[in-house]
JSON list of C-alpha atoms in Angstrom, two decimals:
[
{"chain": "A", "resi": 180, "resn": "GLN", "atom": "CA", "xyz": [-84.26, -171.80, -27.63]},
{"chain": "A", "resi": 181, "resn": "VAL", "atom": "CA", "xyz": [-87.80, -172.14, -28.94]},
{"chain": "A", "resi": 182, "resn": "GLN", "atom": "CA", "xyz": [-88.95, -171.03, -32.35]},
{"chain": "A", "resi": 183, "resn": "LEU", "atom": "CA", "xyz": [-92.64, -170.42, -32.89]},
{"chain": "A", "resi": 184, "resn": "VAL", "atom": "CA", "xyz": [-94.53, -170.22, -36.17]},
{"chain": "A", "resi": 185, "resn": "GLU", "atom": "CA", "xyz": [-98.20, -169.22, -36.30]},
{"chain": "A", "resi": 186, "resn": "SER", "atom": "CA", "xyz": [-100.64, -170.11, -39.06]},
{"chain": "A", "resi": 187, "resn": "GLY", "atom": "CA", "xyz": [-104.35, -170.14, -39.73]},
{"chain": "A", "resi": 188, "resn": "GLY", "atom": "CA", "xyz": [-105.14, -166.45, -39.88]},
{"chain": "A", "resi": 189, "resn": "GLY", "atom": "CA", "xyz": [-107.27, -164.91, -42.57]},
{"chain": "A", "resi": 190, "resn": "LEU", "atom": "CA", "xyz": [-110.38, -162.94, -43.43]},
{"chain": "A", "resi": 191, "resn": "VAL", "atom": "CA", "xyz": [-113.70, -164.06, -41.99]},
{"chain": "A", "resi": 192, "resn": "GLN", "atom": "CA", "xyz": [-117.15, -162.54, -41.62]},
{"chain": "A", "resi": 193, "resn": "ALA", "atom": "CA", "xyz": [-118.52, -161.60, -38.23]},
{"chain": "A", "resi": 194, "resn": "GLY", "atom": "CA", "xyz": [-119.96, -164.64, -36.52]},
{"chain": "A", "resi": 195, "resn": "GLY", "atom": "CA", "xyz": [-117.54, -166.96, -38.25]},
{"chain": "A", "resi": 196, "resn": "SER", "atom": "CA", "xyz": [-114.73, -169.13, -36.91]},
{"chain": "A", "resi": 197, "resn": "LEU", "atom": "CA", "xyz": [-111.01, -169.60, -37.36]},
{"chain": "A", "resi": 198, "resn": "ARG", "atom": "CA", "xyz": [-108.47, -171.92, -35.79]},
{"chain": "A", "resi": 199, "resn": "LEU", "atom": "CA", "xyz": [-104.97, -170.65, -35.28]},
{"chain": "A", "resi": 200, "resn": "SER", "atom": "CA", "xyz": [-102.03, -172.99, -34.87]},
{"chain": "A", "resi": 201, "resn": "CYS", "atom": "CA", "xyz": [-98.61, -172.35, -33.45]},
{"chain": "A", "resi": 202, "resn": "ALA", "atom": "CA", "xyz": [-95.89, -174.89, -34.17]},
{"chain": "A", "resi": 203, "resn": "ALA", "atom": "CA", "xyz": [-92.87, -174.95, -31.88]},
{"chain": "A", "resi": 204, "resn": "SER", "atom": "CA", "xyz": [-89.40, -176.25, -32.56]},
{"chain": "A", "resi": 205, "resn": "GLY", "atom": "CA", "xyz": [-87.30, -178.12, -30.07]},
{"chain": "A", "resi": 206, "resn": "ARG", "atom": "CA", "xyz": [-87.80, -180.99, -27.66]},
{"chain": "A", "resi": 207, "resn": "THR", "atom": "CA", "xyz": [-88.74, -178.87, -24.67]},
{"chain": "A", "resi": 208, "resn": "PHE", "atom": "CA", "xyz": [-92.16, -177.66, -25.76]},
{"chain": "A", "resi": 209, "resn": "SER", "atom": "CA", "xyz": [-93.85, -179.41, -22.84]},
{"chain": "A", "resi": 210, "resn": "LEU", "atom": "CA", "xyz": [-91.76, -177.37, -20.38]},
{"chain": "A", "resi": 211, "resn": "TYR", "atom": "CA", "xyz": [-93.40, -174.12, -21.49]},
{"chain": "A", "resi": 212, "resn": "ALA", "atom": "CA", "xyz": [-96.73, -172.61, -20.69]},
{"chain": "A", "resi": 213, "resn": "MET", "atom": "CA", "xyz": [-98.11, -171.10, -23.88]},
{"chain": "A", "resi": 214, "resn": "GLY", "atom": "CA", "xyz": [-100.05, -167.96, -24.53]},
{"chain": "A", "resi": 215, "resn": "TRP", "atom": "CA", "xyz": [-101.84, -166.15, -27.29]},
{"chain": "A", "resi": 216, "resn": "PHE", "atom": "CA", "xyz": [-101.75, -162.36, -27.56]},
{"chain": "A", "resi": 217, "resn": "ARG", "atom": "CA", "xyz": [-103.07, -159.95, -30.13]},
{"chain": "A", "resi": 218, "resn": "GLN", "atom": "CA", "xyz": [-102.29, -156.46, -31.32]},
{"chain": "A", "resi": 219, "resn": "ALA", "atom": "CA", "xyz": [-104.63, -154.23, -33.24]},
{"chain": "A", "resi": 220, "resn": "PRO", "atom": "CA", "xyz": [-103.34, -151.19, -35.17]},
{"chain": "A", "resi": 221, "resn": "GLY", "atom": "CA", "xyz": [-102.45, -148.37, -32.81]},
{"chain": "A", "resi": 222, "resn": "LYS", "atom": "CA", "xyz": [-103.05, -150.47, -29.72]},
{"chain": "A", "resi": 223, "resn": "GLU", "atom": "CA", "xyz": [-100.92, -152.27, -27.19]},
{"chain": "A", "resi": 224, "resn": "ARG", "atom": "CA", "xyz": [-100.37, -156.00, -27.46]},
{"chain": "A", "resi": 225, "resn": "GLU", "atom": "CA", "xyz": [-102.95, -157.65, -25.23]},
{"chain": "A", "resi": 226, "resn": "PHE", "atom": "CA", "xyz": [-103.38, -161.01, -23.60]},
{"chain": "A", "resi": 227, "resn": "VAL", "atom": "CA", "xyz": [-105.92, -163.41, -25.10]},
{"chain": "A", "resi": 228, "resn": "ALA", "atom": "CA", "xyz": [-105.44, -166.85, -23.55]},
{"chain": "A", "resi": 229, "resn": "ALA", "atom": "CA", "xyz": [-102.89, -169.08, -21.84]},
{"chain": "A", "resi": 230, "resn": "ILE", "atom": "CA", "xyz": [-102.48, -172.79, -21.22]},
{"chain": "A", "resi": 231, "resn": "SER", "atom": "CA", "xyz": [-100.30, -174.65, -18.76]},
{"chain": "A", "resi": 232, "resn": "ARG", "atom": "CA", "xyz": [-97.51, -177.06, -19.64]},
{"chain": "A", "resi": 233, "resn": "GLY", "atom": "CA", "xyz": [-99.68, -180.15, -19.54]},
{"chain": "A", "resi": 234, "resn": "GLY", "atom": "CA", "xyz": [-102.81, -178.45, -20.81]},
{"chain": "A", "resi": 235, "resn": "GLY", "atom": "CA", "xyz": [-104.79, -178.91, -17.62]},
{"chain": "A", "resi": 236, "resn": "ASN", "atom": "CA", "xyz": [-105.14, -175.23, -16.80]},
{"chain": "A", "resi": 237, "resn": "THR", "atom": "CA", "xyz": [-106.31, -172.44, -19.06]},
{"chain": "A", "resi": 238, "resn": "TYR", "atom": "CA", "xyz": [-107.06, -168.77, -18.62]},
{"chain": "A", "resi": 239, "resn": "TYR", "atom": "CA", "xyz": [-108.83, -166.29, -20.88]},
{"chain": "A", "resi": 240, "resn": "ALA", "atom": "CA", "xyz": [-109.25, -162.58, -21.24]},
{"chain": "A", "resi": 241, "resn": "ASP", "atom": "CA", "xyz": [-112.80, -161.52, -20.43]},
{"chain": "A", "resi": 242, "resn": "SER", "atom": "CA", "xyz": [-113.25, -160.24, -23.97]},
{"chain": "A", "resi": 243, "resn": "VAL", "atom": "CA", "xyz": [-112.88, -163.73, -25.47]},
{"chain": "A", "resi": 244, "resn": "LYS", "atom": "CA", "xyz": [-114.19, -165.96, -22.69]},
{"chain": "A", "resi": 245, "resn": "GLY", "atom": "CA", "xyz": [-116.84, -168.33, -23.98]},
{"chain": "A", "resi": 246, "resn": "ARG", "atom": "CA", "xyz": [-115.87, -167.72, -27.62]},
{"chain": "A", "resi": 247, "resn": "PHE", "atom": "CA", "xyz": [-112.20, -168.77, -27.82]},
{"chain": "A", "resi": 248, "resn": "THR", "atom": "CA", "xyz": [-110.61, -172.04, -26.72]},
{"chain": "A", "resi": 249, "resn": "ILE", "atom": "CA", "xyz": [-106.90, -172.64, -26.26]},
{"chain": "A", "resi": 250, "resn": "SER", "atom": "CA", "xyz": [-105.52, -176.16, -26.45]},
{"chain": "A", "resi": 251, "resn": "ARG", "atom": "CA", "xyz": [-102.22, -177.91, -27.03]},
{"chain": "A", "resi": 252, "resn": "ASP", "atom": "CA", "xyz": [-100.84, -181.16, -28.35]},
{"chain": "A", "resi": 253, "resn": "ASN", "atom": "CA", "xyz": [-97.43, -181.79, -26.82]},
{"chain": "A", "resi": 254, "resn": "ALA", "atom": "CA", "xyz": [-96.82, -184.76, -29.08]},
{"chain": "A", "resi": 255, "resn": "LYS", "atom": "CA", "xyz": [-97.08, -182.40, -32.05]},
{"chain": "A", "resi": 256, "resn": "ASN", "atom": "CA", "xyz": [-95.38, -179.42, -30.37]},
{"chain": "A", "resi": 257, "resn": "THR", "atom": "CA", "xyz": [-98.40, -177.33, -31.28]},
{"chain": "A", "resi": 258, "resn": "VAL", "atom": "CA", "xyz": [-100.76, -174.96, -29.51]},
{"chain": "A", "resi": 259, "resn": "TYR", "atom": "CA", "xyz": [-104.12, -173.96, -30.96]},
{"chain": "A", "resi": 260, "resn": "LEU", "atom": "CA", "xyz": [-106.59, -171.15, -30.60]},
{"chain": "A", "resi": 261, "resn": "GLN", "atom": "CA", "xyz": [-110.12, -171.97, -31.73]},
{"chain": "A", "resi": 262, "resn": "MET", "atom": "CA", "xyz": [-111.99, -168.73, -32.30]},
{"chain": "A", "resi": 263, "resn": "ASN", "atom": "CA", "xyz": [-115.77, -168.80, -32.65]},
{"chain": "A", "resi": 264, "resn": "SER", "atom": "CA", "xyz": [-118.41, -166.07, -32.90]},
{"chain": "A", "resi": 265, "resn": "LEU", "atom": "CA", "xyz": [-115.79, -163.67, -34.19]},
{"chain": "A", "resi": 266, "resn": "LYS", "atom": "CA", "xyz": [-116.43, -159.94, -33.97]},
{"chain": "A", "resi": 267, "resn": "PRO", "atom": "CA", "xyz": [-114.89, -157.05, -35.91]},
{"chain": "A", "resi": 268, "resn": "GLU", "atom": "CA", "xyz": [-113.13, -155.99, -32.70]},
{"chain": "A", "resi": 269, "resn": "ASP", "atom": "CA", "xyz": [-111.21, -159.29, -32.78]},
{"chain": "A", "resi": 270, "resn": "THR", "atom": "CA", "xyz": [-109.32, -158.00, -35.81]},
{"chain": "A", "resi": 271, "resn": "ALA", "atom": "CA", "xyz": [-105.61, -157.99, -34.96]},
{"chain": "A", "resi": 272, "resn": "VAL", "atom": "CA", "xyz": [-102.30, -159.71, -35.49]},
{"chain": "A", "resi": 273, "resn": "TYR", "atom": "CA", "xyz": [-102.28, -162.77, -33.25]},
{"chain": "A", "resi": 274, "resn": "TYR", "atom": "CA", "xyz": [-99.06, -163.95, -31.65]},
{"chain": "A", "resi": 275, "resn": "CYS", "atom": "CA", "xyz": [-98.23, -167.09, -29.76]},
{"chain": "A", "resi": 276, "resn": "ALA", "atom": "CA", "xyz": [-95.64, -167.01, -27.01]},
{"chain": "A", "resi": 277, "resn": "ALA", "atom": "CA", "xyz": [-93.80, -169.44, -24.75]},
{"chain": "A", "resi": 278, "resn": "ASP", "atom": "CA", "xyz": [-93.28, -168.92, -21.04]},
{"chain": "A", "resi": 279, "resn": "TYR", "atom": "CA", "xyz": [-90.88, -171.09, -19.05]},
{"chain": "A", "resi": 280, "resn": "ALA", "atom": "CA", "xyz": [-93.11, -171.12, -15.99]},
{"chain": "A", "resi": 281, "resn": "LEU", "atom": "CA", "xyz": [-95.35, -173.31, -13.87]},
{"chain": "A", "resi": 282, "resn": "VAL", "atom": "CA", "xyz": [-98.05, -170.66, -13.53]},
{"chain": "A", "resi": 283, "resn": "LEU", "atom": "CA", "xyz": [-100.06, -168.84, -16.16]},
{"chain": "A", "resi": 284, "resn": "HIS", "atom": "CA", "xyz": [-99.11, -165.25, -16.89]},
{"chain": "A", "resi": 285, "resn": "THR", "atom": "CA", "xyz": [-101.10, -162.58, -18.66]},
{"chain": "A", "resi": 286, "resn": "THR", "atom": "CA", "xyz": [-98.37, -159.99, -19.10]},
{"chain": "A", "resi": 287, "resn": "LYS", "atom": "CA", "xyz": [-96.33, -160.02, -22.27]},
{"chain": "A", "resi": 288, "resn": "GLU", "atom": "CA", "xyz": [-93.15, -159.29, -20.32]},
{"chain": "A", "resi": 289, "resn": "SER", "atom": "CA", "xyz": [-93.38, -162.73, -18.72]},
{"chain": "A", "resi": 290, "resn": "TYR", "atom": "CA", "xyz": [-93.04, -164.58, -22.01]},
{"chain": "A", "resi": 291, "resn": "ASP", "atom": "CA", "xyz": [-89.66, -165.66, -23.30]},
{"chain": "A", "resi": 292, "resn": "TYR", "atom": "CA", "xyz": [-90.22, -166.47, -26.96]},
{"chain": "A", "resi": 293, "resn": "TRP", "atom": "CA", "xyz": [-92.57, -165.08, -29.60]},
{"chain": "A", "resi": 294, "resn": "GLY", "atom": "CA", "xyz": [-93.76, -165.98, -33.03]},
{"chain": "A", "resi": 295, "resn": "GLN", "atom": "CA", "xyz": [-94.00, -163.50, -35.89]},
{"chain": "A", "resi": 296, "resn": "GLY", "atom": "CA", "xyz": [-97.79, -163.33, -35.80]},
{"chain": "A", "resi": 297, "resn": "THR", "atom": "CA", "xyz": [-100.69, -164.10, -38.10]},
{"chain": "A", "resi": 298, "resn": "GLN", "atom": "CA", "xyz": [-103.29, -161.59, -39.26]},
{"chain": "A", "resi": 299, "resn": "VAL", "atom": "CA", "xyz": [-106.94, -162.11, -38.39]},
{"chain": "A", "resi": 300, "resn": "THR", "atom": "CA", "xyz": [-109.45, -159.80, -40.02]},
{"chain": "A", "resi": 301, "resn": "VAL", "atom": "CA", "xyz": [-113.15, -159.94, -39.16]},
{"chain": "A", "resi": 302, "resn": "SER", "atom": "CA", "xyz": [-115.47, -158.07, -41.48]},
{"chain": "A", "resi": 303, "resn": "SER", "atom": "CA", "xyz": [-118.84, -156.71, -40.38]}
]
């Protein structure tokens, strides 16, 4: 069992930056690939970024590539999402998720555990 708690969301102007954190419970954090997803009002939850167990591999949605960076610290059981050059269309609830897998997945159905989400609002 893995419990995930996101933090770091808030209100920011377009062009600004935020860093999201996701703290995981348990001793098995390093056995999980981690992902970030987001869901805007009236839209499906969509993939944002994923990182492998050891942090050596990452993958991004085209919409955030070059602006967002996913990273993890296994000693702290935490995964991060650094978001730069934010746009109003990045406004959503952001969720972290854990996937007991060796490969990176982009579909939400592949992930085993989810946090409750943190709101990110980007004003124009």
